[in-house]
Short mmCIF file of C-alpha atoms in Angstrom, two decimals:
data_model
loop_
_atom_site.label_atom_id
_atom_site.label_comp_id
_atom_site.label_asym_id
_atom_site.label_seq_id
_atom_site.Cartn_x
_atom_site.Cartn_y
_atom_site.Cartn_z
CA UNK A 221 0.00 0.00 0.00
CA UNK A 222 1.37 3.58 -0.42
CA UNK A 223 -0.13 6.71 -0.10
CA UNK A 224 -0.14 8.88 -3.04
CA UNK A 225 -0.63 12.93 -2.80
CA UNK A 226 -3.92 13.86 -3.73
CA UNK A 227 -4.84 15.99 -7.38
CA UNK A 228 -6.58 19.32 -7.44
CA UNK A 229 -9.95 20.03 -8.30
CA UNK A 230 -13.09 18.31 -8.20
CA UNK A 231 -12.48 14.28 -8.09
CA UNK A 232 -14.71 11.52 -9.79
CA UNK A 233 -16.45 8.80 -7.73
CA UNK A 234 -16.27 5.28 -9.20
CA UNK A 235 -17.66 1.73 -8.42
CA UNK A 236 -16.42 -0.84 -6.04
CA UNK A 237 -15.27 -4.56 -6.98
CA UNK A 238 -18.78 -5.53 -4.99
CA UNK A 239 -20.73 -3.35 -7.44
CA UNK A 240 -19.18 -4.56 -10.41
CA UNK A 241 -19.55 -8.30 -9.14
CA UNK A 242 -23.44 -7.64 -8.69
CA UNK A 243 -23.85 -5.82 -12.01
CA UNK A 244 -22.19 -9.06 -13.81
CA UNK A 245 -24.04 -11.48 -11.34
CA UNK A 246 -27.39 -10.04 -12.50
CA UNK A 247 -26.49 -9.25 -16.09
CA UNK A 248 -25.44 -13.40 -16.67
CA UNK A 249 -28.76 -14.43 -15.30
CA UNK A 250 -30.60 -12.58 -17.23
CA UNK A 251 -28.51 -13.78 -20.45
CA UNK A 252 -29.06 -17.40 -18.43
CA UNK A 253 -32.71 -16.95 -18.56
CA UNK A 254 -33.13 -14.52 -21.73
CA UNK A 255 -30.73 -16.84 -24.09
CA UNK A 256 -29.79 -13.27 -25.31
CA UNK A 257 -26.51 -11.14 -24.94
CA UNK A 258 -27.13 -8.59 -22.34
CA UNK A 259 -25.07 -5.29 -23.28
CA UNK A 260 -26.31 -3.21 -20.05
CA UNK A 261 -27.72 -3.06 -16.81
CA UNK A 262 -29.17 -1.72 -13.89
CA UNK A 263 -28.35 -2.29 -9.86
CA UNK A 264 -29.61 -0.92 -6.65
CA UNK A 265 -26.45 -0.23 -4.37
CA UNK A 266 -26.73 -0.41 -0.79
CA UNK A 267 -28.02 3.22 -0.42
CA UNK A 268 -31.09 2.68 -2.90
CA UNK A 269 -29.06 4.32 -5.66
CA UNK A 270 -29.61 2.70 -9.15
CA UNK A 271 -26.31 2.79 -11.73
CA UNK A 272 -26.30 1.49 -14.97
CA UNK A 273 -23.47 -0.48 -15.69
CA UNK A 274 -21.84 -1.42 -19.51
CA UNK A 275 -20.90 -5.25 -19.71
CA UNK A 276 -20.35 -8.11 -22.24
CA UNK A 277 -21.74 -11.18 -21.88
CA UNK A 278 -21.95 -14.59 -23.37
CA UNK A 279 -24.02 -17.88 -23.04
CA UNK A 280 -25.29 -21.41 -23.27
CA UNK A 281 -28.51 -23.44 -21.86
CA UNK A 282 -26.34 -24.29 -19.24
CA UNK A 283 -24.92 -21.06 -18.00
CA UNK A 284 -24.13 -17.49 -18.36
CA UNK A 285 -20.54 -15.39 -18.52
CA UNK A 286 -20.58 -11.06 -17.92
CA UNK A 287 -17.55 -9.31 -17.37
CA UNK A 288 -17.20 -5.48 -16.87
CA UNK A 289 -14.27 -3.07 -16.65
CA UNK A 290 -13.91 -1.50 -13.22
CA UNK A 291 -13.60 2.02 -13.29
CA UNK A 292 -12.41 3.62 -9.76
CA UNK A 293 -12.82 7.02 -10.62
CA UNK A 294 -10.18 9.42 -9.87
CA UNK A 295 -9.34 6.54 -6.97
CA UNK A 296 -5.55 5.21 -7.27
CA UNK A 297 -7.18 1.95 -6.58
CA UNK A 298 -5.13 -1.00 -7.85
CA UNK A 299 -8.29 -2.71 -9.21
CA UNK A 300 -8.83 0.47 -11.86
CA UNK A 301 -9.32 -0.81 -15.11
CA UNK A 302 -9.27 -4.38 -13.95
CA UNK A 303 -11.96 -6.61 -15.37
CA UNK A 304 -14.55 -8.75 -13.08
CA UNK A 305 -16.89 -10.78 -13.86
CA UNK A 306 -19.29 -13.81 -13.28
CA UNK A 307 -20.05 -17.02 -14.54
CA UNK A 308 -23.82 -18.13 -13.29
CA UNK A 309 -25.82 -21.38 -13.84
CA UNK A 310 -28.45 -22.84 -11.91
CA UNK A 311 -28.49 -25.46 -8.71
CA UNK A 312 -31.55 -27.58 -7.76
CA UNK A 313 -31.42 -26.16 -4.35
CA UNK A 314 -33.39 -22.88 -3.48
CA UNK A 315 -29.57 -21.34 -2.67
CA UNK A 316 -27.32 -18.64 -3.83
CA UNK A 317 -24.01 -20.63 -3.73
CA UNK A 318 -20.32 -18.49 -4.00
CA UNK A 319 -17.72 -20.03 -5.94
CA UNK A 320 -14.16 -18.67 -6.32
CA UNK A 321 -13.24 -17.87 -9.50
CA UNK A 322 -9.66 -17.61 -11.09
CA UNK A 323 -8.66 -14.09 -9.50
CA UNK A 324 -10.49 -13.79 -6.56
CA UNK A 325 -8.69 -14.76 -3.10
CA UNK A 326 -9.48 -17.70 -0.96
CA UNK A 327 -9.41 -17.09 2.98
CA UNK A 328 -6.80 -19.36 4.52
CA UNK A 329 -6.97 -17.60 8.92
CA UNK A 330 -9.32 -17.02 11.02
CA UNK A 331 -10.64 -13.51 12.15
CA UNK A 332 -12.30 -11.78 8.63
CA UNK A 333 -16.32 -11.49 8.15
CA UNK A 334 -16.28 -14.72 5.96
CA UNK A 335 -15.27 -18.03 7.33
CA UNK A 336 -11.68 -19.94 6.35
CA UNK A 337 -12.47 -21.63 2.87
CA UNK A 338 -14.08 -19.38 1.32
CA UNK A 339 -14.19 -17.15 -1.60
CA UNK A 340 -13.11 -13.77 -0.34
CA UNK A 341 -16.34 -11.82 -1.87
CA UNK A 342 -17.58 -10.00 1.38
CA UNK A 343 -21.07 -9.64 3.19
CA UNK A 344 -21.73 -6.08 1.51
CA UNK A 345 -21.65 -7.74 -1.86
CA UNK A 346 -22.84 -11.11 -1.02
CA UNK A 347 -26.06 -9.51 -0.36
CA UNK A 348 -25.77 -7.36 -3.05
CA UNK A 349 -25.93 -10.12 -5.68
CA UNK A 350 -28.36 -12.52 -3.35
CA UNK A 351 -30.80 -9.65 -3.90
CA UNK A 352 -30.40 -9.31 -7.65
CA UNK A 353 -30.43 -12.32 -8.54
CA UNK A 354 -33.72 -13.08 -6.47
CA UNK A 355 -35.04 -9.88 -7.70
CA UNK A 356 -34.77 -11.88 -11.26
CA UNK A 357 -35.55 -15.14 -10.27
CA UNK A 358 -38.79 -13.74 -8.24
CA UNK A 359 -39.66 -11.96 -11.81
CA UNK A 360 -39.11 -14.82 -13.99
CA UNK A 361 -41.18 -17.46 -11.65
CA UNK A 362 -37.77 -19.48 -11.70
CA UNK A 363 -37.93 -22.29 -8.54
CA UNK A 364 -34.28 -22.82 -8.61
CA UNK A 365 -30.83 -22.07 -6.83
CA UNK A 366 -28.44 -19.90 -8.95
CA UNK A 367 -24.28 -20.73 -8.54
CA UNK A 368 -21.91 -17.47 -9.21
CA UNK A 369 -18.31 -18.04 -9.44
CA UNK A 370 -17.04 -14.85 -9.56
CA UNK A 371 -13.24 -14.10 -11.29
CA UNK A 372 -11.08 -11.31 -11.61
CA UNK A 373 -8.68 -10.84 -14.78
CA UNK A 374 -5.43 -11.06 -13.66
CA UNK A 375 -6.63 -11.27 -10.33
CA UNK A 376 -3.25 -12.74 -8.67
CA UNK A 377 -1.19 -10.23 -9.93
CA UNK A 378 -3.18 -7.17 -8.59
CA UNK A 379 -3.52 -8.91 -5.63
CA UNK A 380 0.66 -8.74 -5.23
CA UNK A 381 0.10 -5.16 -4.85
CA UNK A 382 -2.52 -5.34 -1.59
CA UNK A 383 -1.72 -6.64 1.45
CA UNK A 384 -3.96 -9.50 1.33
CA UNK A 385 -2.02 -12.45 1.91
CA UNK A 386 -0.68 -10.87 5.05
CA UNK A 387 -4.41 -11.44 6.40
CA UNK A 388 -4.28 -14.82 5.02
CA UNK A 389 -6.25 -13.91 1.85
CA UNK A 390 -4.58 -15.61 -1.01
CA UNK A 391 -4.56 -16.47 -4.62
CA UNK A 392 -6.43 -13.14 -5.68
CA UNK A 393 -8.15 -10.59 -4.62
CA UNK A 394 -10.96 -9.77 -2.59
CA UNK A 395 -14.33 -8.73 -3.63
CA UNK A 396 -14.89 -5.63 -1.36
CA UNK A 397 -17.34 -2.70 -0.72
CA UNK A 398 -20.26 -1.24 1.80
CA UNK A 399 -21.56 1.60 -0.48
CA UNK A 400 -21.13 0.41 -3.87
CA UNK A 401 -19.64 3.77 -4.69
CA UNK A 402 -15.47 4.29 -4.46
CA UNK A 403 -14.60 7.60 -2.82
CA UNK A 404 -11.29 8.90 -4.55
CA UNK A 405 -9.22 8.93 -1.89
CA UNK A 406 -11.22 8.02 0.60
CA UNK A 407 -9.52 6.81 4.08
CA UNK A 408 -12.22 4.37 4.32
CA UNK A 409 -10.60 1.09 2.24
CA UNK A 410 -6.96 1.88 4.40
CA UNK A 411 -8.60 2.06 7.94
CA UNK A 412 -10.71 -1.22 6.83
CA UNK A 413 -7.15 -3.07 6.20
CA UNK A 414 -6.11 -1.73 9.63
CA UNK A 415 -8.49 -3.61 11.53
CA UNK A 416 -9.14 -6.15 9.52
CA UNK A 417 -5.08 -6.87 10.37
CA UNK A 418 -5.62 -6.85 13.59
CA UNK A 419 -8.83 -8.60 14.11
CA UNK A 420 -6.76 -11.23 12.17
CA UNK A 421 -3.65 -11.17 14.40
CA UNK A 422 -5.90 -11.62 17.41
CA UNK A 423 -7.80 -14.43 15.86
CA UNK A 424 -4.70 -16.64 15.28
CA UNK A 425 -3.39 -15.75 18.82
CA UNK A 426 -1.30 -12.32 18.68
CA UNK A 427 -1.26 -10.87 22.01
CA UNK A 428 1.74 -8.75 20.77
CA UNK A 429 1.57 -6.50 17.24
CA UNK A 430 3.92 -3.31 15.91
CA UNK A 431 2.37 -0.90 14.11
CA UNK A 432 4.22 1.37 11.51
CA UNK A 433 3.70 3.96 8.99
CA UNK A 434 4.64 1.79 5.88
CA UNK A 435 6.96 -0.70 3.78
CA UNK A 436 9.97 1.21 4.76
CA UNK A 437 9.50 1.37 8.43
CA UNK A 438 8.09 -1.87 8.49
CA UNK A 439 11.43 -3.85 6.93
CA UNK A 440 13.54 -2.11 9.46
CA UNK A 441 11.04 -3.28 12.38
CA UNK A 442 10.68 -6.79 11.28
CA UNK A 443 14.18 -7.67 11.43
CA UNK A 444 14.03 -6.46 14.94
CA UNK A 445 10.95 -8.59 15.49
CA UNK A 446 11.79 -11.34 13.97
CA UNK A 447 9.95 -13.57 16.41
CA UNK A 448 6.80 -12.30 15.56
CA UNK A 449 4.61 -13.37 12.50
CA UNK A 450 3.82 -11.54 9.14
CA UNK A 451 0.34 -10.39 10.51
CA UNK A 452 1.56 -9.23 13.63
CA UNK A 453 3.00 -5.95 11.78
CA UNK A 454 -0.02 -3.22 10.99
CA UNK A 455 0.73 -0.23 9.18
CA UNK A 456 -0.99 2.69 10.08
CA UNK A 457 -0.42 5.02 7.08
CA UNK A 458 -1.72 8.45 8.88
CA UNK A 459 -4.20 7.14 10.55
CA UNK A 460 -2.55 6.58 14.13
CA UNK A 461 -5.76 8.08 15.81
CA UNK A 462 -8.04 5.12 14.13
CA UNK A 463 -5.19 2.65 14.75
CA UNK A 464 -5.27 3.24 18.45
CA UNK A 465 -8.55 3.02 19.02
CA UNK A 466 -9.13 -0.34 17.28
CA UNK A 467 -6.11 -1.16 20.26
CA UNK A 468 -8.05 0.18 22.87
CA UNK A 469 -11.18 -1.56 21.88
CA UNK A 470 -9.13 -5.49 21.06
CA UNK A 471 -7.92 -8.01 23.89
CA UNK A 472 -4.14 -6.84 22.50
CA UNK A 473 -1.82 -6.82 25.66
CA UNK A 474 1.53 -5.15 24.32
CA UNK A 475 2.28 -2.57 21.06
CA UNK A 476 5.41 -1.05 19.81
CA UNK A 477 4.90 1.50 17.69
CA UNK A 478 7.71 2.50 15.09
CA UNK A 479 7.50 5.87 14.06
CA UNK A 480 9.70 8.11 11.21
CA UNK A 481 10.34 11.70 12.51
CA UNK A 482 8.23 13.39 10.93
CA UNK A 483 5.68 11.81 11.69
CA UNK A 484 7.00 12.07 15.49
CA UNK A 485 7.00 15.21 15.61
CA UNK A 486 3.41 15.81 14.87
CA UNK A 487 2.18 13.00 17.37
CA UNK A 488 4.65 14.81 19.83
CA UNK A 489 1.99 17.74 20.01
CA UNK A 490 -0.97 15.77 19.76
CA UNK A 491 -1.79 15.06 15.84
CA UNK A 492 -3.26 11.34 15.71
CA UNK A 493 -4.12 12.31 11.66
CA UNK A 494 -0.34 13.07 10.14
CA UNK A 495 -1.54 13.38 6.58
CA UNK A 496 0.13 16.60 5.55
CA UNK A 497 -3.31 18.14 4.29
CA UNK A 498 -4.27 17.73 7.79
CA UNK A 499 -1.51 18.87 10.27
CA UNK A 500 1.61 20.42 9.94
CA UNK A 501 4.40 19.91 12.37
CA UNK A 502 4.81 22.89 14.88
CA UNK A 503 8.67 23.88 15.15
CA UNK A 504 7.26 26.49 17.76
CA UNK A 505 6.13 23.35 19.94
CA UNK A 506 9.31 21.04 19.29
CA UNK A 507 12.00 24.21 19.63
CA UNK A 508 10.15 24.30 23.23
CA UNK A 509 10.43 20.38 23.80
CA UNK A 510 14.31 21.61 22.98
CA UNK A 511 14.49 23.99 25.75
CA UNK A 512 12.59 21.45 28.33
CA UNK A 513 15.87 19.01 28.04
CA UNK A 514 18.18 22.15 29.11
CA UNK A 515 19.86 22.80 25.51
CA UNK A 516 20.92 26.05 24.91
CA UNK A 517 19.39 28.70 23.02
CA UNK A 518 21.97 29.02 20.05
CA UNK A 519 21.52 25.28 19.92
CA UNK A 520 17.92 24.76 19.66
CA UNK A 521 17.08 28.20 17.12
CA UNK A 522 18.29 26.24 14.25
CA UNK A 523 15.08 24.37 14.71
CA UNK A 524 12.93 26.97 13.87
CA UNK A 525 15.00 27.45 10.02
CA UNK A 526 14.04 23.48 9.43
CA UNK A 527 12.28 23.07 6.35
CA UNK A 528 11.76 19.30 7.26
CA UNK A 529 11.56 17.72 10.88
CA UNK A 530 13.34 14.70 9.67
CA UNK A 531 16.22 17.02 9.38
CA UNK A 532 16.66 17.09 13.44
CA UNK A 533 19.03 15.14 13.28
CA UNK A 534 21.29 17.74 11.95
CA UNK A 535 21.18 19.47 15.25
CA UNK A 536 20.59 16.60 17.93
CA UNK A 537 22.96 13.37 17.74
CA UNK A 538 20.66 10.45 16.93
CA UNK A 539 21.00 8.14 19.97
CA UNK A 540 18.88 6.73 22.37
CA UNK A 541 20.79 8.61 25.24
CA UNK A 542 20.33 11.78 23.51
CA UNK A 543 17.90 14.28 25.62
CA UNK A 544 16.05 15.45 22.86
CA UNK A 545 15.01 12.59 21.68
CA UNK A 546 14.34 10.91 24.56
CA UNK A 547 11.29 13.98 24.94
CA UNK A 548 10.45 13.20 21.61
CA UNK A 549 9.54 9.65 22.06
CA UNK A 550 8.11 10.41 25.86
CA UNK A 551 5.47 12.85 24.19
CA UNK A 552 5.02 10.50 22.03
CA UNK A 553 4.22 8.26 24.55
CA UNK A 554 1.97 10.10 26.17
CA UNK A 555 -0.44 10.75 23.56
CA UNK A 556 -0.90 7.11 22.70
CA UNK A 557 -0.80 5.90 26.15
CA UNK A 558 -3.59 8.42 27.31
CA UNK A 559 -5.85 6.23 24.43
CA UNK A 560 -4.59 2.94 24.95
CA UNK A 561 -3.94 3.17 29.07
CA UNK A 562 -4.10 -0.78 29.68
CA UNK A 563 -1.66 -1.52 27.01
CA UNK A 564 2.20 -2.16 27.07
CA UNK A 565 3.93 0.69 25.14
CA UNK A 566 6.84 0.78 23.04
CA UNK A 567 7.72 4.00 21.11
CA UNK A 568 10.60 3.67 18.32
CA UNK A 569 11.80 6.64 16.11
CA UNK A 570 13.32 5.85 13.45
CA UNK A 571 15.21 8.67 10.96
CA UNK A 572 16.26 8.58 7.32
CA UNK A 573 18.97 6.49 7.67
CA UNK A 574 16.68 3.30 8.79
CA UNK A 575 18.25 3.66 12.42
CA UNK A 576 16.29 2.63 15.27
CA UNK A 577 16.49 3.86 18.99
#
């Protein structure tokens, strides 16, 4: 995952994996039941909006193939422009039976909303295609159960790009989505991978994670940690304020949190969001941490001519016995602590060099 600075102007919405699964789902049936190509059609997303979605479809008497492009808007979603789709026929139960298709994931641990074994096509969109395809069957009298194996074009390798298989989703990707609707740029999909990882890391028996701000940080941790499994590393992107309070709420006993400077410096003085749309650090508020240690003046004014905090390391040694940062990683400390009081704390900084202290 990386997070990627976000364009000017007005942004386009687009359509989640779970809408374009539905819109296929329903558009094969009704070539299924039709014998006709079906070159449109129309679903109800979650929040009663209908869409209109373009597909192509094929079929036989015995079943039905739609596939549709998905277009994420002005999302950097790695599933833009990927193409999903759905093979139907029919079962002689009354059932709407999931099968995985090439492309889409299979869960392999415990702790996600569906169960080990099974396609990873979650309950949003489960539902969304139960309903459409009863909607047709309802219309068409049909006393039957429908099967939908749903694939994803190149599914595996746009999976490599997702953290997926750290939460024991492999083999594809997952079929995802409350709304429907993809909102570019949206925090919403990268706090949903933040406690989905944990919920997972709890389910198979974590007691201990770290959390860090990305791939960098997280290599530099993990050969710390060695002891600790894949899923026991979360990375929190900005979002340390969402992070912590999916810890406060979870049976976890003890976090270390790695943390670049930067970033530090802005949890330091209370920012929990460290996107830099949202807060900025305050040089005013870390040249006064400064003074608190006992440096002198002509050493800590410097501070206040720093273009980037990272670049504190020009003026303070960077050691674990150094004062400075010592209070950096103490206010640190506090902030998190004072959400996640019955938890074992850890705070790490780590600067541009990939040291630790």
């Amino acid at each position: 995952m990386s997070l990627q600075p976000i364009p000017a102007g007005p942004l386009r919405t687009g359509y989640t994996t779970g809408a374009c699964a539905t819109a296929c789902a329903k558009a094969a049936l009704l070539a299924l039941i039709q014998q006709k190509d079906i070159n449109e059609i129309e679903i109800t997303l979650p929040l009663g909006e209908k869409v209109i979605f373009h597909v192509k479809s094929s079929f036989t008497t015995d079943n039905a193939t739609c596939t549709t492009i998905k277009d994420a808007g002005d999302d950097p979603d790695v599933t833009h422009g990927a193409t999903i789709g759905c093979v139907v026929s029919f079962n002689t139960s009354s059932d709407v039976r999931f099968i995985r298709g090439k492309g889409v994931g299979l869960v392999t641990l415990p702790g996600l909303a569906i169960g080990v074994g099974e396609p990873a096509i979650n309950p949003v969109p489960r539902k969304m295609m139960t309903d459409a395809i009863h909607f047709l069957t309802h219309q068409y009298k049909i006393d039957k159960g429908v099967n939908v194996e749903v694939f994803v074009v190149n599914g595996e390798e746009i999976a490599k790009k997702t953290l997926n298989s750290r939460i024991g989703i492999v083999g594809g990707i997952s079929i995802l989505g409350t709304t429907g609707i993809v909102k570019p740029f949206s925090a919403s999909a990268y706090i949903a991978s933040i406690t989905q990882g944990i919920d997972v890391a709890i389910a198979n028996g974590c007691r201990e994670i770290v959390i860090n701000s990305g791939g960098r940080s997280e290599n530099i941790l993990r050969k710390r940690f060695s002891h600790l499994p894949e899923f026991a590393f979360i990375q929190y992107g900005n979002w340390i304020g969402e992070t912590l309070d999916k810890i406060k709420a979870s049976s976890l006993q003890k976090v270390t949190m790695g943390i670049m400077l930067g970033k530090a410096a802005k949890l330091a003085q209370g920012e929990l969001d460290t996107h830099s749309g949202k807060s900025s650090w305050d040089k005013q508020f870390i040249y006064n941490l400064a003074k608190e240690c006992g440096y002198s003046d002509e050493q800590c004014s410097p501070i206040l001519d720093l273009n980037m905090a990272r670049r504190l390391t020009e003026i303070f040694p960077f050691t674990a016995e150094e004062p400075f940062f010592k209070k950096l990683a103490d206010s640190c400390y506090d902030v998190c602590h004072a959400i996640i009081p019955d938890v074992t704390l850890q705070i790490l900084l780590i600067d541009a060099n990939d040291t630790i202290i």
